[in-house]
Tab-separated table of C-alpha atoms in Angstrom:
chain	number	residue	atom	x	y	z
V	1	MET	CA	132.863	46.657	131.311
V	2	THR	CA	133.636	44.018	128.737
V	3	PRO	CA	130.599	43.402	126.513
V	4	MET	CA	128.993	39.983	127.058
V	5	LYS	CA	129.654	37.689	124.086
V	6	SER	CA	126.656	36.025	122.524
V	7	SER	CA	126.634	32.230	122.631
V	8	LEU	CA	124.737	32.157	119.322
V	9	SER	CA	126.566	32.189	116.010
V	10	ARG	CA	125.303	34.432	113.192
V	11	ARG	CA	123.939	31.355	111.372
V	12	LYS	CA	122.078	30.203	114.473
V	13	LEU	CA	120.652	33.688	115.001
V	14	ILE	CA	119.336	33.737	111.435
V	15	LYS	CA	117.802	30.280	111.822
V	16	THR	CA	116.248	31.247	115.149
V	17	ALA	CA	114.852	34.484	113.739
V	18	GLY	CA	113.413	32.637	110.756
V	19	ALA	CA	111.727	30.060	112.942
V	20	ALA	CA	110.360	32.762	115.243
V	21	ALA	CA	108.969	34.675	112.279
V	22	PHE	CA	107.229	31.565	110.982
V	23	TRP	CA	105.606	30.715	114.289
V	24	ALA	CA	104.618	34.365	114.748
V	25	ARG	CA	102.543	34.037	111.572
V	26	MET	CA	100.761	30.986	112.983
V	27	LYS	CA	97.358	31.959	114.290
V	28	PRO	CA	95.718	30.332	117.318
V	29	GLY	CA	94.092	27.086	116.296
V	30	MET	CA	96.317	26.581	113.244
V	31	SER	CA	97.979	23.189	112.969
V	32	SER	CA	101.663	22.463	112.405
V	33	PRO	CA	102.929	22.419	108.810
V	34	PRO	CA	101.574	19.333	107.015
V	35	VAL	CA	103.976	16.519	106.212
V	36	ASP	CA	101.777	14.554	103.816
V	37	ALA	CA	102.306	16.511	100.604
V	38	THR	CA	102.491	14.317	97.512
V	39	ASP	CA	105.774	15.909	96.439
V	40	ALA	CA	107.534	15.617	99.812
V	41	PRO	CA	109.485	12.786	101.476
V	42	LYS	CA	107.390	10.042	103.085
V	43	ILE	CA	108.711	8.964	106.481
V	44	CYS	CA	108.584	5.187	106.706
V	45	LEU	CA	109.506	2.324	108.986
V	46	GLU	CA	110.431	-1.285	108.371
V	47	ILE	CA	107.751	-3.781	109.284
V	48	ARG	CA	108.470	-7.463	109.653
V	49	SER	CA	106.112	-10.227	108.668
V	50	ASP	CA	104.849	-12.911	110.991
V	51	PRO	CA	106.612	-16.057	109.674
V	52	ALA	CA	103.573	-18.168	110.509
V	53	ILE	CA	101.205	-16.213	108.264
V	54	GLY	CA	103.562	-14.351	105.921
V	55	ILE	CA	102.055	-10.931	106.648
V	56	PRO	CA	102.601	-8.326	109.392
V	57	ASP	CA	100.665	-8.879	112.578
V	58	PRO	CA	98.095	-6.242	113.665
V	59	ASP	CA	100.086	-5.241	116.761
V	60	SER	CA	103.134	-4.317	114.674
V	61	MET	CA	100.993	-2.313	112.286
V	62	ARG	CA	99.275	-0.454	115.127
V	63	ARG	CA	102.610	0.471	116.725
V	64	VAL	CA	103.798	1.971	113.441
V	65	LYS	CA	100.591	3.982	113.071
V	66	GLN	CA	100.876	5.255	116.653
V	67	LEU	CA	104.068	7.056	115.616
V	68	GLY	CA	102.238	8.880	112.831
V	69	VAL	CA	103.911	6.793	110.129
V	70	ASP	CA	101.799	5.816	107.120
V	71	TYR	CA	104.406	4.133	104.899
V	72	VAL	CA	106.409	0.950	105.373
V	73	LEU	CA	109.002	-1.238	103.723
V	74	THR	CA	109.923	-4.858	104.216
V	75	GLY	CA	111.763	-7.806	102.695
V	76	GLY	CA	110.263	-9.497	99.676
V	77	PRO	CA	109.329	-13.177	99.333
V	78	HIS	CA	111.485	-15.841	97.718
V	79	LEU	CA	112.125	-15.485	93.991
V	80	PRO	CA	110.281	-15.279	91.750
V	81	TRP	CA	107.687	-12.956	93.264
V	82	GLN	CA	104.063	-13.444	92.323
V	83	GLU	CA	101.656	-10.578	91.748
V	84	ALA	CA	99.106	-12.175	94.089
V	85	GLN	CA	101.687	-12.309	96.916
V	86	ILE	CA	102.497	-8.632	96.629
V	87	ARG	CA	98.867	-7.575	96.287
V	88	SER	CA	97.944	-9.598	99.359
V	89	LEU	CA	100.659	-7.905	101.399
V	90	MET	CA	99.725	-4.449	100.128
V	91	ASP	CA	96.026	-5.009	100.797
V	92	HIS	CA	96.716	-6.312	104.303
V	93	LEU	CA	98.783	-3.232	105.112
V	94	LYS	CA	96.237	-0.906	103.532
V	95	ALA	CA	93.548	-2.321	105.816
V	96	GLY	CA	95.712	-1.118	108.713
V	97	GLY	CA	96.192	2.334	107.201
V	98	LEU	CA	99.674	1.614	105.844
V	99	THR	CA	101.103	1.890	102.339
V	100	LEU	CA	103.884	-0.392	101.117
V	101	GLY	CA	106.456	1.701	99.285
V	102	ASN	CA	109.524	-0.516	98.979
V	103	LEU	CA	110.374	-4.222	98.943
V	104	MET	CA	113.917	-5.572	99.310
V	105	ILE	CA	114.858	-8.197	96.744
V	106	GLY	CA	117.631	-10.759	97.141
V	107	GLY	CA	118.495	-14.382	96.587
V	108	PHE	CA	120.699	-14.196	93.477
V	109	PRO	CA	124.234	-15.200	94.626
V	110	ASN	CA	125.306	-16.560	91.231
V	111	THR	CA	124.575	-13.137	89.774
V	112	LEU	CA	126.679	-11.440	92.416
V	113	TYR	CA	129.668	-13.670	91.721
V	114	GLY	CA	129.245	-14.204	87.988
V	115	LYS	CA	128.732	-17.957	88.355
V	116	PRO	CA	126.822	-20.402	86.158
V	117	GLY	CA	123.121	-20.146	86.866
V	118	ARG	CA	123.005	-16.367	86.958
V	119	ASP	CA	120.822	-16.130	83.857
V	120	GLU	CA	118.178	-18.250	85.574
V	121	GLU	CA	118.379	-16.033	88.665
V	122	ILE	CA	118.126	-12.866	86.614
V	123	GLU	CA	115.051	-14.184	84.839
V	124	LYS	CA	113.424	-14.701	88.239
V	125	VAL	CA	114.315	-11.119	89.157
V	126	ARG	CA	112.775	-9.898	85.898
V	127	GLN	CA	109.589	-11.883	86.641
V	128	SER	CA	109.537	-10.370	90.130
V	129	ILE	CA	109.870	-6.826	88.800
V	130	ARG	CA	106.982	-7.380	86.411
V	131	ALA	CA	104.855	-8.769	89.235
V	132	ALA	CA	105.704	-5.754	91.390
V	133	GLY	CA	104.778	-3.382	88.606
V	134	ARG	CA	101.417	-5.040	88.036
V	135	ALA	CA	100.707	-4.834	91.779
V	136	GLY	CA	101.599	-1.138	91.859
V	137	LEU	CA	104.755	-1.345	93.973
V	138	PRO	CA	106.874	1.742	93.177
V	139	VAL	CA	110.373	0.796	94.413
V	140	ILE	CA	112.493	-2.356	94.732
V	141	GLU	CA	115.686	-2.080	96.789
V	142	TYR	CA	118.662	-4.432	96.562
V	143	ASN	CA	122.287	-4.926	97.603
V	144	PHE	CA	125.246	-6.000	95.502
V	145	TYR	CA	127.894	-6.993	98.045
V	146	ALA	CA	130.503	-9.648	97.458
V	147	HIS	CA	130.714	-9.564	101.244
V	148	ARG	CA	129.379	-7.149	103.839
V	149	LEU	CA	132.062	-6.513	106.432
V	150	VAL	CA	129.757	-6.461	109.466
V	151	GLU	CA	132.497	-8.206	111.476
V	152	GLY	CA	133.985	-4.722	111.934
V	153	TYR	CA	130.992	-3.432	113.921
V	154	TYR	CA	131.143	-3.152	117.705
V	155	GLU	CA	129.273	-1.282	120.402
V	156	GLU	CA	130.340	2.036	121.861
V	157	LYS	CA	128.605	3.767	124.729
V	158	GLY	CA	127.080	7.157	124.060
V	159	ARG	CA	125.305	9.678	126.237
V	160	ALA	CA	124.106	8.214	129.536
V	161	GLY	CA	125.247	4.777	128.375
V	162	ALA	CA	123.091	4.573	125.244
V	163	GLY	CA	124.302	2.107	122.634
V	164	LEU	CA	126.094	3.418	119.546
V	165	THR	CA	127.315	1.359	116.576
V	166	ALA	CA	130.985	1.795	115.715
V	167	PHE	CA	133.125	0.434	112.874
V	168	ASP	CA	136.899	0.037	112.731
V	169	TYR	CA	138.472	-1.363	109.568
V	170	SER	CA	141.781	-2.055	111.300
V	171	ARG	CA	140.071	-4.800	113.302
V	172	VAL	CA	138.961	-6.749	110.237
V	173	LYS	CA	141.039	-5.677	107.224
V	174	ASP	CA	143.062	-8.895	107.249
V	175	LEU	CA	140.125	-11.304	107.469
V	176	PRO	CA	140.374	-13.947	104.708
V	177	PRO	CA	137.669	-14.584	102.084
V	178	LEU	CA	134.901	-16.966	103.047
V	179	PRO	CA	134.898	-20.235	101.064
V	180	SER	CA	131.257	-19.738	100.096
V	181	GLU	CA	132.007	-16.311	98.625
V	182	GLY	CA	135.617	-16.230	97.461
V	183	ALA	CA	137.494	-13.038	96.616
V	184	HIS	CA	136.349	-10.852	93.724
V	185	SER	CA	138.188	-7.898	92.224
V	186	LEU	CA	136.558	-4.514	91.873
V	187	GLU	CA	136.334	-4.792	88.090
V	188	GLU	CA	134.886	-8.276	88.361
V	189	MET	CA	132.105	-6.896	90.544
V	190	TRP	CA	131.561	-4.036	88.094
V	191	ASN	CA	131.249	-6.536	85.253
V	192	ASN	CA	128.710	-8.535	87.253
V	193	VAL	CA	126.528	-5.581	88.183
V	194	THR	CA	126.676	-4.247	84.622
V	195	TYR	CA	125.452	-7.595	83.285
V	196	PHE	CA	122.652	-7.522	85.862
V	197	LEU	CA	121.538	-3.944	85.210
V	198	LYS	CA	121.451	-4.297	81.439
V	199	ALA	CA	119.117	-7.249	81.893
V	200	VAL	CA	116.759	-5.832	84.522
V	201	VAL	CA	116.573	-2.048	84.118
V	202	PRO	CA	114.632	-2.160	80.813
V	203	VAL	CA	112.085	-4.452	82.498
V	204	ALA	CA	111.843	-2.060	85.446
V	205	GLU	CA	111.231	0.848	83.075
V	206	GLU	CA	108.473	-1.038	81.270
V	207	SER	CA	106.920	-2.003	84.598
V	208	GLY	CA	107.001	1.480	86.132
V	209	VAL	CA	109.281	0.323	88.946
V	210	ARG	CA	112.348	2.116	90.293
V	211	LEU	CA	115.368	0.118	91.473
V	212	ALA	CA	117.437	1.402	94.408
V	213	LEU	CA	120.903	-0.003	95.111
V	214	HIS	CA	122.076	0.630	98.662
V	215	PRO	CA	125.708	1.789	99.008
V	216	ASN	CA	128.253	-0.566	100.500
V	217	ASP	CA	127.952	-0.132	104.244
V	218	PRO	CA	130.398	-0.318	105.839
V	219	PRO	CA	132.223	1.178	102.829
V	220	ALA	CA	135.606	-0.354	103.660
V	221	PRO	CA	138.254	-0.430	100.910
V	222	LEU	CA	138.139	-4.241	100.769
V	223	SER	CA	135.629	-6.644	102.275
V	224	ARG	CA	137.277	-10.031	102.989
V	225	GLY	CA	139.376	-9.595	99.864
V	226	SER	CA	136.570	-8.361	97.581
V	227	GLY	CA	136.154	-4.969	95.945
V	228	GLN	CA	133.236	-2.704	96.831
V	229	ILE	CA	131.516	-1.184	93.804
V	230	MET	CA	129.472	1.191	95.979
V	231	GLY	CA	132.267	1.888	98.446
V	232	ASP	CA	133.045	5.406	97.235
V	233	LEU	CA	131.277	8.310	95.544
V	234	ALA	CA	132.896	7.579	92.188
V	235	GLY	CA	131.255	4.162	92.308
V	236	TRP	CA	127.825	5.655	93.052
V	237	LYS	CA	128.164	7.915	90.022
V	238	ARG	CA	129.424	5.124	87.811
V	239	LEU	CA	126.504	2.892	88.807
V	240	VAL	CA	123.764	5.244	87.619
V	241	GLU	CA	125.537	5.811	84.283
V	242	ILE	CA	125.668	2.117	83.343
V	243	VAL	CA	122.052	2.246	82.195
V	244	PRO	CA	120.891	5.871	82.465
V	245	SER	CA	117.302	5.691	83.661
V	246	LYS	CA	115.163	6.809	86.594
V	247	SER	CA	114.669	3.073	87.140
V	248	ASN	CA	118.407	2.670	87.772
V	249	GLY	CA	118.921	4.614	90.984
V	250	ILE	CA	120.366	4.471	94.459
V	251	THR	CA	119.342	4.520	98.062
V	252	PHE	CA	120.786	7.854	99.140
V	253	ASP	CA	122.114	7.364	102.667
V	254	CYS	CA	123.314	10.638	104.173
V	255	GLY	CA	125.126	8.740	106.944
V	256	VAL	CA	127.106	6.567	104.535
V	257	THR	CA	127.826	9.681	102.470
V	258	ARG	CA	129.563	11.201	105.478
V	259	GLU	CA	131.309	7.896	106.197
V	260	LEU	CA	132.937	8.324	102.781
V	261	GLY	CA	134.111	11.807	103.767
V	262	GLU	CA	131.688	13.465	101.332
V	263	ASP	CA	129.234	16.345	101.764
V	264	PRO	CA	125.734	14.828	102.061
V	265	VAL	CA	123.941	17.916	100.743
V	266	GLU	CA	126.123	18.166	97.648
V	267	VAL	CA	125.790	14.444	96.968
V	268	CYS	CA	122.030	14.615	97.489
V	269	ARG	CA	121.857	17.479	94.981
V	270	TYR	CA	123.962	15.586	92.424
V	271	PHE	CA	121.774	12.482	92.373
V	272	GLY	CA	118.525	14.339	92.928
V	273	SER	CA	119.147	16.537	89.896
V	274	ARG	CA	119.409	13.331	87.853
V	275	ASP	CA	116.187	11.922	89.343
V	276	CYS	CA	117.913	8.772	90.541
V	277	ILE	CA	117.369	8.953	94.299
V	278	ASN	CA	114.825	6.180	94.625
V	279	HIS	CA	114.989	5.701	98.387
V	280	VAL	CA	116.528	7.590	101.337
V	281	HIS	CA	118.144	6.441	104.581
V	282	PHE	CA	118.273	9.237	107.164
V	283	ARG	CA	120.944	8.772	109.842
V	284	ASN	CA	123.953	10.475	111.374
V	285	VAL	CA	127.587	9.553	112.084
V	286	ARG	CA	130.836	10.816	113.537
V	287	VAL	CA	133.788	9.964	111.315
V	288	ALA	CA	137.389	9.636	112.514
V	289	VAL	CA	138.838	8.153	109.288
V	290	PRO	CA	136.689	8.162	106.134
V	291	ARG	CA	135.596	4.648	105.091
V	292	GLU	CA	137.581	3.071	107.928
V	293	LYS	CA	136.634	4.349	111.387
V	294	TYR	CA	133.359	5.949	112.412
V	295	THR	CA	130.479	5.746	114.880
V	296	GLU	CA	126.763	5.823	114.133
V	297	VAL	CA	125.206	8.226	116.615
V	298	PHE	CA	121.896	9.858	117.489
V	299	LEU	CA	120.398	11.962	114.722
V	300	ASP	CA	121.049	15.188	116.624
V	301	GLU	CA	124.746	14.763	117.458
V	302	GLY	CA	126.746	13.708	114.388
V	303	GLN	CA	128.605	15.453	111.576
V	304	VAL	CA	125.701	15.412	109.102
V	305	ASP	CA	123.569	18.558	108.972
V	306	MET	CA	120.310	16.606	109.000
V	307	PHE	CA	118.125	19.682	108.539
V	308	ALA	CA	120.144	20.755	105.491
V	309	VAL	CA	119.664	17.282	103.990
V	310	MET	CA	115.918	17.412	104.629
V	311	LYS	CA	115.660	20.889	103.147
V	312	GLU	CA	117.468	19.730	100.020
V	313	LEU	CA	115.112	16.770	99.600
V	314	VAL	CA	112.127	19.105	100.026
V	315	ARG	CA	113.643	21.567	97.543
V	316	GLN	CA	113.968	18.728	95.029
V	317	LYS	CA	110.341	17.707	95.716
V	318	TYR	CA	111.600	14.194	96.405
V	319	PRO	CA	108.345	12.193	96.829
V	320	ARG	CA	109.411	8.690	97.892
V	321	LEU	CA	110.272	6.986	101.174
V	322	LEU	CA	112.655	8.299	103.831
V	323	PHE	CA	113.703	5.730	106.441
V	324	PRO	CA	115.161	7.077	109.745
V	325	GLU	CA	116.905	3.771	110.345
V	326	HIS	CA	119.432	2.291	112.783
V	327	PRO	CA	117.840	3.328	116.108
V	328	ARG	CA	120.269	3.759	118.950
V	329	GLY	CA	120.285	1.416	121.904
V	330	LEU	CA	118.099	2.878	124.646
V	331	ASP	CA	117.467	1.197	127.999
V	332	ALA	CA	113.736	1.032	127.316
V	333	ASP	CA	114.467	-1.331	124.432
V	334	GLN	CA	117.475	-3.176	125.777
V	335	ASP	CA	115.765	-4.026	129.073
V	336	VAL	CA	112.928	-5.858	127.340
V	337	PRO	CA	113.254	-9.638	127.934
V	338	GLY	CA	114.574	-11.395	124.844
V	339	PHE	CA	115.731	-8.155	123.198
V	340	LYS	CA	118.147	-8.672	120.320
V	341	SER	CA	119.383	-5.871	118.128
V	342	GLY	CA	120.318	-6.247	114.483
V	343	TYR	CA	123.521	-4.258	115.125
V	344	PRO	CA	125.905	-3.889	118.079
V	345	GLY	CA	124.655	-0.896	120.051
V	346	GLY	CA	121.348	-0.828	118.211
V	347	GLY	CA	117.852	-0.394	119.552
V	348	ALA	CA	114.272	-1.099	118.604
V	349	TYR	CA	110.840	0.523	118.928
V	350	THR	CA	111.739	3.223	121.469
V	351	GLY	CA	114.761	4.189	119.393
V	352	TYR	CA	112.602	4.320	116.295
V	353	ALA	CA	110.112	6.556	118.113
V	354	TYR	CA	112.954	9.007	118.753
V	355	ASN	CA	114.125	8.830	115.115
V	356	VAL	CA	110.638	9.308	113.706
V	357	GLY	CA	109.941	12.293	115.958
V	358	TYR	CA	113.206	13.937	114.967
V	359	ALA	CA	112.718	13.284	111.244
V	360	ARG	CA	109.113	14.488	111.383
V	361	ALA	CA	110.186	17.741	113.041
V	362	MET	CA	112.878	18.222	110.398
V	363	LEU	CA	110.312	17.649	107.665
V	364	GLN	CA	107.773	20.043	109.186
V	365	ALA	CA	110.420	22.743	109.495
V	366	ALA	CA	111.676	22.166	105.947
V	367	LEU	CA	108.115	22.426	104.566
V	368	ALA	CA	107.330	25.603	106.505
V	369	PRO	CA	106.740	28.679	104.276
C-alpha cells in the first residue's frame, strides 16, 4: 500500500507540537497567557469623539471595553493643542477604563507644500507637542502626503461576499494634480519634511513625546503627480536618519510593508533595533504587483505571516500601541441602517471584534513561555 501523505508541513508540525506542549503544561484553573505586560504591545482601537461635546460618548467607550481593549487613539483637536484639552480627554477616557496612547495631528498644509505661512504652522505644532508632553501623551502620529491616492480604492468581494478593499494604480495613475495641492517632486517633499523634522523633533525629545509618521498608503509611485516620500522602504529608512532620535519614528504597518514587496518581519526588525517604531498597524494583504495592485484581506488569509510579526514585536519588547485596523466588510455591519464605511469594502464594530480577537490570540501565543 502507498503510505498516506501527511497534510501537515514540517513547520506546521513543529508549531503544533510547540503549542500542544505549552497547553499541556497549563494546569486546571490556570488562565491564558497575560497580554497586559508593560513591555508588550498594547492592542488598541480608534475611538471617535461626539462632535457635540468634544469627547467620546459612554456607549462607544463601553463597546471598546467589551472587546477587552484598554487603549485607544483618536484625532487631535485643531492647532495649537492646549494641555487642558488633552488632559480633559485623557481623564474622560480614564474614567471609562481606557488609556489614550496616540493622537493624530494635522492641519499644516503650508508645511506640506513648502508655502509661505509654514513657520507659523510649525510653531503651532511645536506648541501642541509641548502641551501633549505636559499632559503625559506618549505618541503623536501624523501624515506627510502631498496627495493620498484613495481614488484607486474599490471594493472586492471576499469569502461569502465579505467586503475587501482593493487598490489598482492603473485606474488612477493618469489623474491630474488637484488645483488646491499642485504637483510636488519627490525631492521637494523631502526638503519640506526635513525642514519640518528639524524644527519639531528637538521639541518632541524635550517633551518626552514620540512622533510616528505613517507610510504612504497606498504607496503608489506617484500620487496625482506628486512624489511619495514614504512610498518605499528606502524612504522609510531615509526618514528616520534625517534627525536620528527615538522621537523621530514611524508607524510600522506590516500590511503596507507587504504592499511594497518587502518582508514585514525583516523590516520590523530593522526599525525595532533602532527604537523608532512608535506605533504599529496590524493588517494583512494579498499583493499582485508591489505598490500598484493589491487587496486588503482578513488577517488570517493574506501574504503577511501575522504571527511572525507579533513574535518579533514581543521579542523586541515593543511596549506601545498596536492597532488591528481596516476591518473587513461583514454583513452584520453593512446591514445596519445608515452604515457608511471609511473605505470601499470596509466594515465597522463587528469587523473590529474579529480583528481584536485575532490579534489578541496572536499576542497570547507570542507571549507564551
